[in-house]
Amino acid sequence: QVHLVESGGGLVQAGDSLTISCAFSGGTFSSYGMGWFRQAPGKERSYVAVIHWNGDRAYYADSVRGRFTIFRNNSENTLYLQMNDVRAEDTAVYYCVAPKRTFYVSSRPDEVGSWGQGTQVTVST
C-alpha cells in the first residue's frame, strides 16, 4: 500500500521560508493527486493544498494562498510544500496525504487514503 514519509520540518522565524518534502512509495506516484494537511495544537487537521497527478493544477486553502506552493517531482516520487513568509499561525504538524483513489484530488479528510507520520513546523516570532 501507499507509504508516505515527510521530512524537512523545523524551527523558523516569522517571515522566513521553508520547504518540506514527502517521499512516496508503494504505488504509482504519477497516478495520485497529492496533498498537504496540517494540525495546529488544540485544533483539528485542516486542508492546506492539493495538486493534480501530473502537477498541472494546484489548489490552496485561503489561509496559505499566495504564500505556499505545492509542487511535485514525478520522476523522484516526491511531493513538496514551499512555505514563504511564514507566520506564527502556520505552526503545526504537516501531513502528506494521498487520496483513496487515483486520478483524484480532494480537500476532504474523509477522502484521504494514506497519511504520512507528519513533520513539525514551528514558527517563532
Coordinates of N, CA, C and O in Angstrom, one line a residue, residues 31-102:
S31 N 0.1 8.6 -10.6 CA -1.4 8.4 -10.8 C -2.2 9.0 -9.6 O -3.4 9.0 -9.7
Y32 N -1.4 9.6 -8.7 CA -2.1 10.1 -7.5 C -2.1 11.6 -7.4 O -1.0 12.2 -7.5
G33 N -3.3 12.2 -7.3 CA -3.3 13.6 -6.8 C -2.8 13.5 -5.3 O -3.1 12.6 -4.6
M34 N -2.0 14.5 -4.9 CA -1.4 14.5 -3.6 C -1.8 15.8 -2.9 O -2.2 16.8 -3.5
G35 N -1.6 15.8 -1.6 CA -1.9 17.0 -0.8 C -1.2 17.1 0.5 O -0.4 16.2 0.9
W36 N -1.4 18.2 1.1 CA -0.9 18.5 2.4 C -2.0 19.0 3.3 O -2.9 19.8 2.9
F37 N -2.0 18.4 4.5 CA -2.9 18.9 5.6 C -2.0 19.3 6.8 O -0.8 19.0 6.8
R38 N -2.6 20.0 7.7 CA -1.8 20.3 8.9 C -2.7 20.3 10.2 O -3.9 20.4 10.0
Q39 N -2.1 20.2 11.3 CA -2.8 20.2 12.6 C -2.1 21.0 13.6 O -0.9 20.7 14.0
A40 N -2.7 22.1 13.9 CA -2.1 23.0 14.9 C -2.5 22.5 16.3 O -3.5 21.8 16.5
P41 N -1.8 22.9 17.3 CA -2.1 22.5 18.7 C -3.5 22.8 19.1 O -3.9 24.0 18.9
G42 N -4.2 21.8 19.6 CA -5.6 22.0 20.1 C -6.6 22.2 19.0 O -7.8 22.5 19.3
K43 N -6.2 21.9 17.7 CA -7.1 22.1 16.6 C -7.2 20.8 15.8 O -6.4 19.9 15.9
E44 N -8.3 20.7 15.0 CA -8.4 19.6 14.1 C -7.5 19.7 12.9 O -7.1 20.8 12.5
R45 N -7.3 18.6 12.2 CA -6.5 18.6 11.0 C -7.2 19.4 9.9 O -8.5 19.3 9.8
S46 N -6.5 20.2 9.2 CA -7.1 21.1 8.2 C -6.4 21.0 6.8 O -5.1 20.8 6.8
Y47 N -7.1 21.2 5.8 CA -6.5 21.2 4.4 C -5.6 22.3 4.2 O -5.9 23.5 4.6
V48 N -4.5 22.1 3.5 CA -3.6 23.1 3.1 C -3.5 23.3 1.6 O -3.7 24.4 1.1
A49 N -3.2 22.2 0.9 CA -3.1 22.3 -0.6 C -3.2 21.0 -1.2 O -2.9 20.0 -0.5
V50 N -3.6 20.9 -2.4 CA -3.6 19.7 -3.2 C -3.1 20.0 -4.6 O -3.1 21.1 -5.1
I51 N -2.6 18.9 -5.3 CA -2.1 19.1 -6.6 C -2.5 17.9 -7.4 O -2.5 16.7 -7.0
H52 N -2.7 18.1 -8.7 CA -3.1 17.1 -9.6 C -1.9 16.1 -9.8 O -0.8 16.4 -9.6
W53 N -2.2 14.9 -10.3 CA -1.3 13.8 -10.5 C -0.2 14.2 -11.5 O 1.0 13.7 -11.3
N54 N -0.5 15.1 -12.4 CA 0.6 15.5 -13.4 C 1.1 16.9 -13.0 O 2.0 17.4 -13.8
G55 N 0.7 17.5 -11.9 CA 1.2 18.7 -11.5 C 0.7 20.0 -12.2 O 1.2 21.1 -11.9
D56 N -0.3 19.8 -13.1 CA -0.7 20.9 -13.9 C -1.7 21.9 -13.2 O -1.9 23.0 -13.6
R57 N -2.3 21.4 -12.1 CA -3.2 22.2 -11.3 C -3.0 22.0 -9.8 O -2.7 20.9 -9.4
A58 N -3.1 23.1 -9.1 CA -3.0 23.1 -7.6 C -4.0 24.0 -7.0 O -4.5 25.0 -7.6
Y59 N -4.4 23.6 -5.8 CA -5.5 24.4 -5.1 C -5.0 24.6 -3.7 O -4.3 23.7 -3.1
Y60 N -5.4 25.7 -3.1 CA -4.9 26.1 -1.8 C -6.0 26.6 -0.8 O -7.0 27.2 -1.3
A61 N -5.8 26.3 0.4 CA -6.7 26.9 1.4 C -6.5 28.5 1.4 O -5.3 28.9 1.1
D62 N -7.5 29.2 1.8 CA -7.4 30.6 1.8 C -6.3 31.2 2.6 O -5.6 32.2 2.3
S63 N -6.0 30.5 3.7 CA -5.1 30.9 4.7 C -3.6 30.9 4.2 O -2.7 31.6 4.8
V64 N -3.4 30.1 3.2 CA -2.0 30.0 2.7 C -1.8 30.4 1.2 O -0.7 30.5 0.7
R65 N -2.9 30.7 0.5 CA -2.8 31.0 -0.9 C -2.0 32.3 -1.0 O -2.1 33.3 -0.3
G66 N -1.0 32.2 -2.0 CA -0.1 33.4 -2.2 C 1.2 33.3 -1.4 O 2.1 34.0 -1.8
R67 N 1.2 32.4 -0.4 CA 2.4 32.3 0.4 C 3.0 30.9 0.2 O 4.3 30.7 0.3
F68 N 2.2 29.9 0.1 CA 2.7 28.5 0.0 C 2.5 28.0 -1.5 O 1.6 28.4 -2.2
T69 N 3.4 27.1 -1.9 CA 3.4 26.5 -3.2 C 3.6 25.0 -3.1 O 4.6 24.5 -2.5
I70 N 2.6 24.2 -3.6 CA 2.7 22.8 -3.6 C 3.3 22.4 -5.0 O 2.8 22.9 -6.0
F71 N 4.2 21.5 -5.0 CA 4.8 21.0 -6.3 C 5.3 19.6 -6.1 O 5.4 19.1 -5.0
R72 N 5.6 19.0 -7.3 CA 5.9 17.6 -7.2 C 7.0 17.2 -8.3 O 7.0 17.9 -9.3
N73 N 7.7 16.2 -8.0 CA 8.7 15.6 -9.0 C 8.3 14.2 -9.2 O 8.6 13.3 -8.4
N74 N 7.6 13.9 -10.3 CA 7.1 12.5 -10.5 C 8.2 11.6 -10.8 O 8.1 10.4 -10.6
S75 N 9.3 12.0 -11.3 CA 10.5 11.1 -11.6 C 11.2 10.7 -10.3 O 11.9 9.7 -10.3
E76 N 11.0 11.5 -9.2 CA 11.6 11.2 -8.0 C 10.6 10.8 -6.9 O 10.9 10.6 -5.7
N77 N 9.3 10.6 -7.3 CA 8.3 10.2 -6.4 C 8.2 11.1 -5.1 O 8.1 10.6 -4.0
T78 N 8.4 12.4 -5.3 CA 8.4 13.3 -4.2 C 7.5 14.5 -4.3 O 7.4 15.0 -5.4
L79 N 6.8 14.8 -3.2 CA 5.9 15.9 -3.1 C 6.6 17.0 -2.2 O 7.3 16.6 -1.3
Y80 N 6.3 18.2 -2.6 CA 6.9 19.3 -1.8 C 5.9 20.4 -1.4 O 4.8 20.5 -2.0
L81 N 6.2 21.1 -0.3 CA 5.4 22.3 0.0 C 6.4 23.4 0.4 O 7.2 23.3 1.4
Q82 N 6.5 24.4 -0.5 CA 7.3 25.6 -0.2 C 6.5 26.6 0.6 O 5.4 27.0 0.1
M83 N 7.0 27.0 1.7 CA 6.3 27.9 2.6 C 7.1 29.2 2.7 O 8.2 29.2 3.2
N84 N 6.5 30.3 2.2 CA 7.1 31.6 2.2 C 6.4 32.5 3.2 O 5.2 32.3 3.5
D85 N 7.1 33.5 3.7 CA 6.5 34.5 4.6 C 5.7 33.7 5.7 O 4.5 34.1 5.9
V86 N 6.3 32.8 6.4 CA 5.6 32.0 7.4 C 5.2 32.9 8.6 O 5.8 33.9 8.9
R87 N 4.1 32.5 9.2 CA 3.5 33.2 10.3 C 3.4 32.3 11.5 O 3.4 31.1 11.4
A88 N 3.2 32.9 12.7 CA 3.0 32.1 13.9 C 1.9 31.1 13.7 O 1.9 29.9 14.2
E89 N 0.8 31.5 13.0 CA -0.4 30.6 12.9 C -0.1 29.5 11.9 O -1.0 28.6 11.7
D90 N 1.1 29.4 11.3 CA 1.4 28.3 10.4 C 2.1 27.2 11.2 O 2.3 26.1 10.7
T91 N 2.3 27.4 12.5 CA 2.9 26.4 13.4 C 1.9 25.2 13.5 O 0.7 25.4 13.8
A92 N 2.4 24.0 13.1 CA 1.6 22.8 13.1 C 2.4 21.6 12.7 O 3.5 21.8 12.3
V93 N 1.8 20.5 12.8 CA 2.3 19.3 12.2 C 1.8 19.2 10.8 O 0.6 19.2 10.7
Y94 N 2.6 19.0 9.9 CA 2.2 19.0 8.5 C 2.2 17.5 8.0 O 3.2 16.8 8.2
Y95 N 1.1 17.1 7.4 CA 1.0 15.7 6.9 C 0.8 15.7 5.4 O 0.0 16.4 4.8
C96 N 1.6 14.8 4.8 CA 1.4 14.5 3.4 C 0.3 13.5 3.2 O 0.2 12.5 4.1
V97 N -0.5 13.6 2.2 CA -1.7 12.7 2.1 C -1.8 12.3 0.6 O -1.5 13.0 -0.3
A98 N -2.4 11.1 0.5 CA -2.8 10.6 -0.8 C -4.3 10.1 -0.7 O -4.7 9.6 0.3
P99 N -5.1 10.4 -1.7 CA -6.5 10.0 -1.7 C -6.7 8.5 -1.8 O -5.8 7.8 -2.1
K100 N -8.0 8.1 -1.6 CA -8.3 6.7 -1.6 C -8.2 6.2 -3.0 O -8.1 5.0 -3.2
R101 N -8.4 7.0 -4.0 CA -8.4 6.6 -5.4 C -7.5 7.4 -6.2 O -7.1 8.5 -5.9
T102 N -7.1 6.8 -7.4 CA -6.1 7.5 -8.2 C -6.8 8.5 -9.1 O -8.1 8.5 -9.2

